[in-house]
Amino acid sequence: MQREKACASTPAWHGSARRRPYLCTRRRKAMAGSSRRRSLAIVLAVVFLDLVGFGIVIPILPYYTRSFPGGTEFVIGLLAASYSAMQFLFAPLLGSLSDRVGRRPVLVVSLCGSVLAWTVFGLADALWLLFASRMLAGAMGGNLSTAQAYVADVTPPERRAAALGYVGAAFGLGFIFGPGIGAVLSFDATVAAVDGLVPAAVPITRFSLPSFAAAAFSLAGVVVALLFLPESRPREGAAPEGATDEGGTTPPSAVAQLRAAVATPGLRELLAAFFLVSFAFSGVQIMFVPYVADVYGYTAAQSALLLTYVGLLAVVTQGVLVGRLTARYDPVTLSLAGTVVLVASVGALPFSRTLGGVLPPLTGLAPFLTPDLLGLLAVLTLLPVGNGVLSVTLTALVSRRASADLQGSAFGITQGAGSLARTVGPPVMGGLYFAVGFWSPFVVGALLLVPVGVLVLRLGGDEEPPTPRPADPGHIR
């Protein structure tokens, strides 16, 4: 601060007359860059803590649901759909609200909601409470759009794709550590050890303990955000056209924002792309474990190891590879490349065992490296690479085509479109799996991804956002 004051107060002719203004400008830029990097690191830590909590619950969800009367697989599917449906409704609202009141308060309030949701989840003694907690968690899970908007606020446009890749990496790390922590906390020995340390009034079971841990991680995110996260968007510049100083306006609904996005050239293509990618990929996410169980005979533990492998590759792709690629190639080119890789990997997944038949065995190196596993790993290696490159570059294109005042809204709309696809996609893909065959959701998913390349091509190579036009003033208000 003293150096900054000195730069501001010292006349240009004092000392080295020609060098001093230049050095002061460099110092101010360096300080601003350091502040941006610190803010980026903090928001990534908040995203990581939130996603660790989410990941902790993933391994126990099916078993917890089945412990209740009537907790069938159909109910498990409804629970998954209820989470995504609430994300669809609330992601645009949270993104728009963050444009008006700031990113930090929206992140803090949504994290507090996650604490409540996971606590109720652990205390639930009826299915309706499971649904209530999952719906609240889904509504608060829409805060990813706010975190992405925060990153866009503190990152120069030329570095935005790489920074958004870090968000994906934090997301992936949460899914690597979360399920492992949840598995450890559900062990009988862990439950017994913790049960002896807490009051008898607190129910400690193999289901409640991971739920309480998820709440604790979200609470840690609240603390980090309150103590260390600065606001990236000054209040006086946060309100878009149509908002009042008193904050009396209501953020537009998810449906209204979707209609406005469809009417906006550039955003409508990206919106359709996000929907198709999420719909297609839901088949992989929901049907992968049944596939490896039915075709390969893998156990739940073996399936978890495969998912961990995919998660690690996703972190490397989005945290390292995307940043280097975006320094050399434009987002449209990378989106097309990611689409090609993703189409190939998703379409090849049901035929991975056939691919393994032409690969040489490596059992001499390790007994478990059979041709079957090698074929599956070859396909799974491409899957997170294609998905990581495509998702990050599509997100960067959204940021470049949205005005500065509507970054949160744009991210909220696209996240909402993905949530809508994940609400509809799993029942459809599950029905294909059981009614047509194990190969069908993957082949259909690959076919659905082909139009994504066409939509990206329609955007062209222009990376500058178009001049915004008011599609409908009511949508903005």
CSV table of C-alpha atoms in Angstrom, one decimal:
chain,number,residue,atom,x,y,z
A,1,MET,CA,0.0,0.0,0.0
A,2,GLN,CA,2.9,2.4,0.8
A,3,ARG,CA,4.5,1.6,-2.5
A,4,GLU,CA,1.2,2.3,-4.3
A,5,LYS,CA,0.8,5.6,-2.5
A,6,ALA,CA,4.4,6.5,-3.4
A,7,CYS,CA,3.7,5.8,-7.0
A,8,ALA,CA,0.6,8.0,-6.9
A,9,SER,CA,2.1,10.9,-5.1
A,10,THR,CA,5.6,11.2,-6.4
A,11,PRO,CA,5.9,13.6,-9.3
A,12,ALA,CA,7.0,12.1,-12.6
A,13,TRP,CA,10.1,14.4,-12.7
A,14,HIS,CA,11.4,13.1,-9.3
A,15,GLY,CA,14.3,10.7,-9.5
A,16,SER,CA,14.4,8.9,-12.8
A,17,ALA,CA,11.8,11.0,-14.6
A,18,ARG,CA,11.3,8.7,-17.5
A,19,ARG,CA,11.4,5.4,-15.6
A,20,ARG,CA,9.2,6.1,-12.6
A,21,PRO,CA,5.7,6.2,-14.3
A,22,TYR,CA,6.6,3.0,-16.2
A,23,LEU,CA,7.7,1.2,-13.0
A,24,CYS,CA,4.6,2.3,-11.1
A,25,THR,CA,2.4,1.1,-13.9
A,26,ARG,CA,4.2,-2.3,-13.9
A,27,ARG,CA,3.8,-2.5,-10.1
A,28,ARG,CA,0.1,-1.8,-10.2
A,29,LYS,CA,-0.4,-4.4,-12.9
A,30,ALA,CA,1.6,-7.0,-10.9
A,31,MET,CA,-0.4,-6.3,-7.8
A,32,ALA,CA,-3.7,-6.6,-9.7
A,33,GLY,CA,-2.5,-9.9,-11.2
A,34,SER,CA,-1.5,-11.2,-7.8
A,35,SER,CA,-4.9,-10.3,-6.4
A,36,ARG,CA,-6.7,-12.0,-9.3
A,37,ARG,CA,-4.6,-15.2,-8.8
A,38,ARG,CA,-5.4,-15.2,-5.1
A,39,SER,CA,-9.1,-14.7,-5.8
A,40,LEU,CA,-9.1,-17.5,-8.4
A,41,ALA,CA,-7.3,-19.9,-5.9
A,42,ILE,CA,-9.9,-19.2,-3.2
A,43,VAL,CA,-13.0,-19.7,-5.4
A,44,LEU,CA,-11.4,-23.0,-6.7
A,45,ALA,CA,-11.0,-24.1,-3.0
A,46,VAL,CA,-14.6,-23.3,-2.3
A,47,VAL,CA,-15.8,-25.3,-5.4
A,48,PHE,CA,-13.6,-28.2,-4.3
A,49,LEU,CA,-14.9,-28.3,-0.8
A,50,ASP,CA,-18.5,-28.1,-2.1
A,51,LEU,CA,-17.9,-30.9,-4.6
A,52,VAL,CA,-16.1,-33.1,-2.1
A,53,GLY,CA,-19.3,-33.0,0.0
A,54,PHE,CA,-21.4,-33.9,-3.0
A,55,GLY,CA,-19.0,-36.8,-3.9
A,56,ILE,CA,-19.1,-38.2,-0.5
A,57,VAL,CA,-22.8,-39.0,-0.8
A,58,ILE,CA,-22.6,-40.7,-4.2
A,59,PRO,CA,-21.5,-44.2,-3.1
A,60,ILE,CA,-24.1,-44.5,-0.3
A,61,LEU,CA,-27.1,-43.1,-2.2
A,62,PRO,CA,-28.4,-46.3,-3.8
A,63,TYR,CA,-27.9,-48.3,-0.6
A,64,TYR,CA,-29.4,-45.7,1.6
A,65,THR,CA,-32.5,-45.5,-0.6
A,66,ARG,CA,-33.0,-49.2,-0.6
A,67,SER,CA,-32.9,-49.2,3.2
A,68,PHE,CA,-36.4,-47.6,3.2
A,69,PRO,CA,-39.6,-49.4,2.4
A,70,GLY,CA,-40.4,-48.9,-1.3
A,71,GLY,CA,-36.8,-47.7,-2.1
A,72,THR,CA,-36.6,-49.4,-5.5
A,73,GLU,CA,-34.3,-48.6,-8.4
A,74,PHE,CA,-37.0,-46.5,-9.9
A,75,VAL,CA,-37.0,-44.4,-6.8
A,76,ILE,CA,-33.3,-44.0,-7.0
A,77,GLY,CA,-33.7,-42.7,-10.5
A,78,LEU,CA,-36.3,-40.2,-9.3
A,79,LEU,CA,-34.0,-39.0,-6.6
A,80,ALA,CA,-31.3,-38.4,-9.3
A,81,ALA,CA,-33.9,-36.6,-11.5
A,82,SER,CA,-35.1,-34.4,-8.6
A,83,TYR,CA,-31.6,-33.1,-8.0
A,84,SER,CA,-31.1,-32.2,-11.7
A,85,ALA,CA,-34.5,-30.7,-12.0
A,86,MET,CA,-33.9,-28.3,-9.1
A,87,GLN,CA,-30.5,-27.5,-10.6
A,88,PHE,CA,-32.3,-26.6,-13.9
A,89,LEU,CA,-34.7,-24.3,-12.1
A,90,PHE,CA,-32.3,-22.6,-9.8
A,91,ALA,CA,-29.0,-22.3,-11.7
A,92,PRO,CA,-30.2,-19.5,-13.9
A,93,LEU,CA,-31.8,-17.8,-10.9
A,94,LEU,CA,-28.6,-17.9,-8.9
A,95,GLY,CA,-26.5,-16.8,-11.9
A,96,SER,CA,-28.8,-13.9,-12.6
A,97,LEU,CA,-28.9,-13.0,-8.9
A,98,SER,CA,-25.1,-12.9,-8.7
A,99,ASP,CA,-25.1,-10.4,-11.6
A,100,ARG,CA,-27.2,-8.1,-9.4
A,101,VAL,CA,-26.1,-8.5,-5.8
A,102,GLY,CA,-22.6,-10.0,-6.3
A,103,ARG,CA,-21.0,-13.4,-6.5
A,104,ARG,CA,-19.8,-13.8,-2.9
A,105,PRO,CA,-23.2,-13.5,-1.1
A,106,VAL,CA,-24.8,-16.0,-3.6
A,107,LEU,CA,-22.0,-18.5,-3.0
A,108,VAL,CA,-22.2,-18.1,0.8
A,109,VAL,CA,-26.0,-18.5,0.9
A,110,SER,CA,-26.0,-21.5,-1.4
A,111,LEU,CA,-23.2,-23.2,0.6
A,112,CYS,CA,-25.3,-22.7,3.7
A,113,GLY,CA,-28.2,-24.4,1.9
A,114,SER,CA,-26.0,-27.3,1.1
A,115,VAL,CA,-25.0,-27.7,4.8
A,116,LEU,CA,-28.7,-27.9,5.7
A,117,ALA,CA,-29.5,-30.3,2.8
A,118,TRP,CA,-26.8,-32.8,3.8
A,119,THR,CA,-27.7,-32.6,7.5
A,120,VAL,CA,-31.3,-33.4,6.7
A,121,PHE,CA,-30.1,-36.2,4.4
A,122,GLY,CA,-28.3,-37.9,7.3
A,123,LEU,CA,-31.2,-37.5,9.7
A,124,ALA,CA,-33.9,-38.7,7.3
A,125,ASP,CA,-36.2,-41.4,8.5
A,126,ALA,CA,-38.5,-41.4,5.5
A,127,LEU,CA,-38.2,-41.3,1.8
A,128,TRP,CA,-39.9,-37.9,1.5
A,129,LEU,CA,-37.1,-36.4,3.6
A,130,LEU,CA,-34.5,-37.9,1.2
A,131,PHE,CA,-36.4,-36.2,-1.6
A,132,ALA,CA,-36.6,-32.9,0.2
A,133,SER,CA,-32.9,-32.9,1.0
A,134,ARG,CA,-31.9,-33.9,-2.5
A,135,MET,CA,-34.1,-31.2,-4.0
A,136,LEU,CA,-32.6,-28.6,-1.7
A,137,ALA,CA,-29.1,-29.8,-2.5
A,138,GLY,CA,-29.9,-29.6,-6.3
A,139,ALA,CA,-31.2,-26.0,-5.9
A,140,MET,CA,-28.0,-25.0,-4.0
A,141,GLY,CA,-25.9,-27.0,-6.5
A,142,GLY,CA,-26.8,-24.4,-9.1
A,143,ASN,CA,-24.1,-22.2,-7.6
A,144,LEU,CA,-21.6,-23.6,-10.1
A,145,SER,CA,-22.8,-21.0,-12.5
A,146,THR,CA,-21.9,-18.3,-10.0
A,147,ALA,CA,-18.5,-19.8,-9.4
A,148,GLN,CA,-17.9,-19.8,-13.2
A,149,ALA,CA,-19.0,-16.2,-13.4
A,150,TYR,CA,-16.6,-15.3,-10.6
A,151,VAL,CA,-13.7,-16.9,-12.5
A,152,ALA,CA,-14.8,-14.9,-15.6
A,153,ASP,CA,-14.8,-11.7,-13.5
A,154,VAL,CA,-11.2,-12.1,-12.3
A,155,THR,CA,-9.6,-13.6,-15.5
A,156,PRO,CA,-8.6,-11.7,-18.7
A,157,PRO,CA,-10.5,-13.0,-21.8
A,158,GLU,CA,-7.4,-14.6,-23.3
A,159,ARG,CA,-6.8,-16.7,-20.2
A,160,ARG,CA,-10.5,-17.5,-19.4
A,161,ALA,CA,-10.7,-20.9,-21.0
A,162,ALA,CA,-7.7,-22.1,-19.0
A,163,ALA,CA,-9.1,-20.7,-15.8
A,164,LEU,CA,-12.5,-22.3,-16.4
A,165,GLY,CA,-10.5,-25.5,-16.9
A,166,TYR,CA,-9.3,-25.2,-13.3
A,167,VAL,CA,-12.9,-25.1,-12.2
A,168,GLY,CA,-13.4,-28.4,-14.0
A,169,ALA,CA,-10.3,-29.7,-12.4
A,170,ALA,CA,-11.6,-28.7,-8.9
A,171,PHE,CA,-14.9,-30.4,-9.9
A,172,GLY,CA,-13.0,-33.5,-10.8
A,173,LEU,CA,-10.9,-33.5,-7.7
A,174,GLY,CA,-14.1,-33.4,-5.6
A,175,PHE,CA,-15.3,-36.5,-7.3
A,176,ILE,CA,-12.0,-38.3,-6.8
A,177,PHE,CA,-11.7,-37.6,-3.1
A,178,GLY,CA,-15.4,-37.5,-2.2
A,179,PRO,CA,-16.4,-41.1,-3.1
A,180,GLY,CA,-13.3,-42.4,-1.4
A,181,ILE,CA,-14.0,-40.5,1.8
A,182,GLY,CA,-17.6,-41.7,1.7
A,183,ALA,CA,-16.6,-45.3,1.3
A,184,VAL,CA,-14.2,-45.0,4.3
A,185,LEU,CA,-16.8,-43.3,6.5
A,186,SER,CA,-19.3,-46.1,5.7
A,187,PHE,CA,-17.1,-48.9,7.0
A,188,ASP,CA,-18.4,-50.6,10.1
A,189,ALA,CA,-15.2,-49.9,12.0
A,190,THR,CA,-15.3,-46.2,11.2
A,191,VAL,CA,-18.9,-45.9,12.2
A,192,ALA,CA,-18.3,-47.8,15.5
A,193,ALA,CA,-15.3,-45.5,16.3
A,194,VAL,CA,-17.2,-42.3,15.7
A,195,ASP,CA,-20.3,-43.5,17.4
A,196,GLY,CA,-18.4,-43.8,20.7
A,197,LEU,CA,-17.3,-40.1,20.4
A,198,VAL,CA,-20.5,-38.3,19.8
A,199,PRO,CA,-23.6,-37.9,22.0
A,200,ALA,CA,-26.2,-40.7,21.8
A,201,ALA,CA,-28.8,-38.2,20.5
A,202,VAL,CA,-26.9,-38.0,17.2
A,203,PRO,CA,-27.6,-41.0,15.0
A,204,ILE,CA,-24.4,-42.4,13.6
A,205,THR,CA,-24.8,-45.0,10.9
A,206,ARG,CA,-23.0,-46.0,7.7
A,207,PHE,CA,-25.4,-43.7,5.9
A,208,SER,CA,-25.6,-40.7,8.3
A,209,LEU,CA,-21.9,-40.4,9.0
A,210,PRO,CA,-21.0,-39.7,5.3
A,211,SER,CA,-23.9,-37.3,5.1
A,212,PHE,CA,-22.7,-35.3,8.1
A,213,ALA,CA,-19.2,-35.3,6.6
A,214,ALA,CA,-20.6,-33.8,3.4
A,215,ALA,CA,-22.3,-31.1,5.5
A,216,ALA,CA,-19.0,-30.4,7.3
A,217,PHE,CA,-17.2,-29.9,4.0
A,218,SER,CA,-19.8,-27.5,2.7
A,219,LEU,CA,-19.6,-25.7,6.1
A,220,ALA,CA,-15.8,-25.4,5.5
A,221,GLY,CA,-16.6,-23.8,2.2
A,222,VAL,CA,-18.8,-21.3,3.9
A,223,VAL,CA,-16.0,-20.4,6.3
A,224,VAL,CA,-13.4,-20.0,3.5
A,225,ALA,CA,-15.8,-17.8,1.5
A,226,LEU,CA,-16.6,-15.6,4.4
A,227,LEU,CA,-13.0,-15.1,5.6
A,228,PHE,CA,-11.0,-15.0,2.4
A,229,LEU,CA,-13.1,-14.6,-0.7
A,230,PRO,CA,-13.4,-11.0,-2.0
A,231,GLU,CA,-16.3,-9.9,-4.1
A,232,SER,CA,-15.4,-9.9,-7.7
A,233,ARG,CA,-18.2,-7.7,-8.8
A,234,PRO,CA,-18.6,-4.3,-7.1
A,235,ARG,CA,-22.2,-3.7,-6.0
A,236,GLU,CA,-22.5,-0.4,-7.9
A,237,GLY,CA,-21.9,-2.1,-11.2
A,238,ALA,CA,-23.8,-5.3,-10.6
A,239,ALA,CA,-27.3,-4.4,-11.6
A,240,PRO,CA,-28.3,-4.9,-15.2
A,241,GLU,CA,-30.7,-2.7,-17.1
A,242,GLY,CA,-34.1,-2.7,-15.5
A,243,ALA,CA,-33.0,-3.4,-11.9
A,244,THR,CA,-33.7,-0.8,-9.2
A,245,ASP,CA,-31.4,0.4,-6.4
A,246,GLU,CA,-33.8,-1.0,-3.9
A,247,GLY,CA,-33.4,-4.5,-5.4
A,248,GLY,CA,-37.1,-4.7,-5.8
A,249,THR,CA,-36.9,-6.6,-9.1
A,250,THR,CA,-37.2,-10.4,-9.3
A,251,PRO,CA,-34.6,-12.3,-11.3
A,252,PRO,CA,-36.1,-13.8,-14.4
A,253,SER,CA,-37.3,-17.5,-14.2
A,254,ALA,CA,-35.3,-20.3,-15.8
A,255,VAL,CA,-37.9,-20.6,-18.6
A,256,ALA,CA,-37.8,-16.9,-19.3
A,257,GLN,CA,-34.0,-16.9,-19.4
A,258,LEU,CA,-34.0,-19.9,-21.7
A,259,ARG,CA,-36.4,-18.2,-24.1
A,260,ALA,CA,-34.1,-15.1,-24.1
A,261,ALA,CA,-31.0,-17.2,-24.8
A,262,VAL,CA,-32.8,-19.0,-27.6
A,263,ALA,CA,-33.5,-15.6,-29.2
A,264,THR,CA,-29.8,-14.5,-28.9
A,265,PRO,CA,-27.5,-15.5,-31.8
A,266,GLY,CA,-24.5,-17.4,-30.7
A,267,LEU,CA,-26.0,-18.3,-27.3
A,268,ARG,CA,-28.8,-20.4,-28.7
A,269,GLU,CA,-26.3,-22.7,-30.5
A,270,LEU,CA,-24.2,-23.1,-27.4
A,271,LEU,CA,-27.4,-23.7,-25.4
A,272,ALA,CA,-28.4,-26.6,-27.7
A,273,ALA,CA,-24.8,-27.9,-27.6
A,274,PHE,CA,-24.8,-28.0,-23.8
A,275,PHE,CA,-28.1,-29.8,-23.8
A,276,LEU,CA,-27.0,-32.5,-26.3
A,277,VAL,CA,-23.7,-33.1,-24.6
A,278,SER,CA,-25.4,-33.5,-21.2
A,279,PHE,CA,-28.1,-35.7,-22.5
A,280,ALA,CA,-25.7,-37.9,-24.4
A,281,PHE,CA,-23.2,-38.1,-21.5
A,282,SER,CA,-25.9,-39.0,-19.0
A,283,GLY,CA,-26.1,-42.4,-20.7
A,284,VAL,CA,-22.4,-43.0,-19.9
A,285,GLN,CA,-22.7,-41.7,-16.3
A,286,ILE,CA,-25.9,-43.7,-15.4
A,287,MET,CA,-25.3,-46.9,-17.4
A,288,PHE,CA,-21.5,-47.3,-17.0
A,289,VAL,CA,-21.6,-49.3,-13.8
A,290,PRO,CA,-24.4,-51.7,-15.0
A,291,TYR,CA,-22.4,-52.1,-18.2
A,292,VAL,CA,-19.1,-53.2,-16.6
A,293,ALA,CA,-21.1,-55.3,-14.1
A,294,ASP,CA,-23.1,-57.2,-16.8
A,295,VAL,CA,-20.4,-57.5,-19.5
A,296,TYR,CA,-17.2,-57.7,-17.4
A,297,GLY,CA,-18.6,-59.0,-14.2
A,298,TYR,CA,-16.9,-56.3,-12.2
A,299,THR,CA,-17.8,-55.7,-8.5
A,300,ALA,CA,-18.7,-52.3,-7.0
A,301,ALA,CA,-15.2,-51.8,-5.8
A,302,GLN,CA,-13.7,-52.5,-9.2
A,303,SER,CA,-16.2,-50.1,-10.8
A,304,ALA,CA,-15.2,-47.5,-8.3
A,305,LEU,CA,-11.5,-47.9,-9.2
A,306,LEU,CA,-12.4,-47.4,-12.9
A,307,LEU,CA,-14.4,-44.2,-12.0
A,308,THR,CA,-11.4,-43.0,-10.0
A,309,TYR,CA,-9.2,-43.5,-13.1
A,310,VAL,CA,-11.6,-41.5,-15.2
A,311,GLY,CA,-11.7,-38.8,-12.5
A,312,LEU,CA,-7.9,-38.5,-12.4
A,313,LEU,CA,-7.7,-38.1,-16.2
A,314,ALA,CA,-10.4,-35.5,-16.1
A,315,VAL,CA,-8.4,-33.5,-13.6
A,316,VAL,CA,-5.2,-33.7,-15.7
A,317,THR,CA,-7.2,-32.8,-18.8
A,318,GLN,CA,-9.0,-29.8,-17.4
A,319,GLY,CA,-6.2,-28.6,-15.1
A,320,VAL,CA,-3.2,-29.0,-17.4
A,321,LEU,CA,-4.0,-30.0,-21.0
A,322,VAL,CA,-6.8,-27.5,-21.7
A,323,GLY,CA,-4.7,-24.6,-20.5
A,324,ARG,CA,-1.9,-25.5,-22.9
A,325,LEU,CA,-4.2,-26.2,-25.8
A,326,THR,CA,-6.1,-22.9,-25.4
A,327,ALA,CA,-2.8,-21.0,-25.6
A,328,ARG,CA,-2.3,-22.4,-29.2
A,329,TYR,CA,-5.8,-22.9,-30.6
A,330,ASP,CA,-9.0,-21.0,-30.6
A,331,PRO,CA,-12.1,-22.3,-28.7
A,332,VAL,CA,-14.1,-23.2,-31.8
A,333,THR,CA,-11.3,-25.5,-33.1
A,334,LEU,CA,-10.8,-27.1,-29.7
A,335,SER,CA,-14.6,-27.7,-29.4
A,336,LEU,CA,-14.7,-29.5,-32.7
A,337,ALA,CA,-11.7,-31.6,-31.7
A,338,GLY,CA,-13.3,-32.4,-28.3
A,339,THR,CA,-16.5,-33.4,-30.1
A,340,VAL,CA,-14.7,-35.8,-32.4
A,341,VAL,CA,-12.9,-37.5,-29.5
A,342,LEU,CA,-16.0,-37.7,-27.4
A,343,VAL,CA,-18.1,-39.2,-30.2
A,344,ALA,CA,-15.4,-41.8,-30.8
A,345,SER,CA,-15.0,-42.8,-27.2
A,346,VAL,CA,-18.7,-42.9,-26.3
A,347,GLY,CA,-19.6,-44.9,-29.4
A,348,ALA,CA,-16.7,-47.3,-28.8
A,349,LEU,CA,-17.4,-48.0,-25.2
A,350,PRO,CA,-19.9,-50.9,-25.7
A,351,PHE,CA,-17.4,-52.5,-28.1
A,352,SER,CA,-14.4,-52.1,-25.7
A,353,ARG,CA,-14.2,-55.9,-25.1
A,354,THR,CA,-13.9,-56.5,-28.9
A,355,LEU,CA,-11.1,-53.9,-29.0
A,356,GLY,CA,-9.4,-55.7,-26.1
A,357,GLY,CA,-9.4,-58.9,-28.2
A,358,VAL,CA,-6.9,-57.4,-30.6
A,359,LEU,CA,-4.6,-56.0,-27.9
A,360,PRO,CA,-1.6,-58.0,-26.6
A,361,PRO,CA,-2.0,-59.1,-22.9
A,362,LEU,CA,0.2,-57.4,-20.3
A,363,THR,CA,-0.3,-59.9,-17.5
A,364,GLY,CA,3.5,-60.3,-17.4
A,365,LEU,CA,3.7,-56.8,-16.0
A,366,ALA,CA,0.6,-57.1,-13.7
A,367,PRO,CA,-1.8,-60.0,-13.5
A,368,PHE,CA,-4.8,-57.8,-13.8
A,369,LEU,CA,-3.8,-56.2,-17.1
A,370,THR,CA,-5.9,-58.6,-19.2
A,371,PRO,CA,-6.8,-57.8,-22.8
A,372,ASP,CA,-10.4,-57.1,-21.7
A,373,LEU,CA,-9.2,-54.5,-19.2
A,374,LEU,CA,-6.8,-52.9,-21.6
A,375,GLY,CA,-9.5,-52.4,-24.2
A,376,LEU,CA,-11.7,-50.8,-21.6
A,377,LEU,CA,-8.9,-48.5,-20.3
A,378,ALA,CA,-8.1,-47.5,-23.9
A,379,VAL,CA,-11.6,-46.2,-24.4
A,380,LEU,CA,-11.9,-44.7,-20.9
A,381,THR,CA,-8.7,-42.8,-21.6
A,382,LEU,CA,-10.2,-40.9,-24.5
A,383,LEU,CA,-13.6,-40.3,-22.7
A,384,PRO,CA,-12.5,-37.7,-20.1
A,385,VAL,CA,-10.1,-36.0,-22.6
A,386,GLY,CA,-12.9,-35.4,-25.1
A,387,ASN,CA,-15.4,-34.4,-22.5
A,388,GLY,CA,-13.0,-32.1,-20.7
A,389,VAL,CA,-11.8,-30.2,-23.7
A,390,LEU,CA,-15.4,-29.9,-25.1
A,391,SER,CA,-17.0,-28.8,-21.9
A,392,VAL,CA,-14.4,-26.2,-21.0
A,393,THR,CA,-14.2,-24.7,-24.5
A,394,LEU,CA,-18.0,-24.5,-24.8
A,395,THR,CA,-18.0,-22.7,-21.4
A,396,ALA,CA,-15.4,-20.3,-22.6
A,397,LEU,CA,-17.4,-19.6,-25.8
A,398,VAL,CA,-20.4,-18.8,-23.6
A,399,SER,CA,-18.4,-16.3,-21.6
A,400,ARG,CA,-17.1,-14.5,-24.7
A,401,ARG,CA,-20.5,-14.2,-26.2
A,402,ALA,CA,-22.2,-12.8,-23.1
A,403,SER,CA,-21.9,-9.2,-22.0
A,404,ALA,CA,-20.0,-8.3,-18.9
A,405,ASP,CA,-23.2,-7.6,-17.0
A,406,LEU,CA,-24.7,-10.9,-17.7
A,407,GLN,CA,-21.9,-13.4,-17.2
A,408,GLY,CA,-23.7,-15.1,-14.3
A,409,SER,CA,-27.0,-15.3,-16.2
A,410,ALA,CA,-25.3,-16.9,-19.2
A,411,PHE,CA,-23.5,-19.5,-17.1
A,412,GLY,CA,-26.7,-20.1,-15.2
A,413,ILE,CA,-28.7,-20.7,-18.4
A,414,THR,CA,-26.2,-23.2,-19.8
A,415,GLN,CA,-25.9,-25.0,-16.5
A,416,GLY,CA,-29.7,-25.1,-16.4
A,417,ALA,CA,-29.9,-26.6,-19.9
A,418,GLY,CA,-27.4,-29.3,-18.8
A,419,SER,CA,-29.5,-30.0,-15.7
A,420,LEU,CA,-32.6,-30.3,-17.8
A,421,ALA,CA,-30.8,-32.8,-20.0
A,422,ARG,CA,-29.7,-34.8,-17.0
A,423,THR,CA,-33.2,-34.8,-15.7
A,424,VAL,CA,-34.6,-36.3,-18.9
A,425,GLY,CA,-31.6,-38.3,-20.1
A,426,PRO,CA,-31.1,-40.9,-17.4
A,427,PRO,CA,-34.7,-42.4,-17.6
A,428,VAL,CA,-34.4,-42.5,-21.4
A,429,MET,CA,-30.9,-44.0,-21.5
A,430,GLY,CA,-31.9,-46.5,-18.8
A,431,GLY,CA,-34.9,-47.5,-20.7
A,432,LEU,CA,-32.8,-48.1,-23.8
A,433,TYR,CA,-30.3,-50.2,-21.8
A,434,PHE,CA,-32.9,-52.6,-20.5
A,435,ALA,CA,-35.4,-52.6,-23.4
A,436,VAL,CA,-33.0,-52.6,-26.4
A,437,GLY,CA,-29.6,-53.7,-25.2
A,438,PHE,CA,-26.5,-52.7,-23.2
A,439,TRP,CA,-25.0,-51.1,-26.3
A,440,SER,CA,-27.9,-48.8,-27.2
A,441,PRO,CA,-27.4,-45.8,-24.8
A,442,PHE,CA,-23.8,-45.4,-25.8
A,443,VAL,CA,-24.5,-45.6,-29.5
A,444,VAL,CA,-27.4,-43.3,-29.3
A,445,GLY,CA,-25.3,-40.9,-27.1
A,446,ALA,CA,-22.6,-40.8,-29.8
A,447,LEU,CA,-25.1,-40.0,-32.5
A,448,LEU,CA,-26.6,-37.2,-30.4
A,449,LEU,CA,-23.1,-35.7,-30.1
A,450,VAL,CA,-22.6,-35.4,-33.9
A,451,PRO,CA,-24.9,-32.3,-34.1
A,452,VAL,CA,-22.8,-30.6,-31.5
A,453,GLY,CA,-20.0,-30.3,-34.0
A,454,VAL,CA,-22.4,-28.7,-36.5
A,455,LEU,CA,-23.6,-26.2,-33.9
A,456,VAL,CA,-20.0,-25.2,-33.1
A,457,LEU,CA,-19.2,-24.8,-36.8
A,458,ARG,CA,-22.1,-22.4,-37.1
A,459,LEU,CA,-20.5,-20.1,-34.6
A,460,GLY,CA,-17.5,-19.6,-36.9
A,461,GLY,CA,-14.1,-18.4,-35.8
A,462,ASP,CA,-15.2,-15.0,-34.5
A,463,GLU,CA,-14.3,-15.0,-30.8
A,464,GLU,CA,-15.6,-11.5,-30.1
A,465,PRO,CA,-19.1,-11.3,-28.5
A,466,PRO,CA,-21.8,-9.9,-30.7
A,467,THR,CA,-23.4,-6.6,-29.9
A,468,PRO,CA,-26.1,-7.5,-27.3
A,469,ARG,CA,-29.7,-6.8,-28.4
A,470,PRO,CA,-32.7,-6.7,-26.0
A,471,ALA,CA,-34.7,-9.7,-27.1
A,472,ASP,CA,-37.4,-8.9,-24.6
A,473,PRO,CA,-37.0,-6.4,-21.8
A,474,GLY,CA,-39.2,-8.6,-19.6
A,475,HIS,CA,-36.6,-11.3,-19.8
A,476,ILE,CA,-33.9,-9.1,-18.6
A,477,ARG,CA,-35.9,-7.8,-15.7
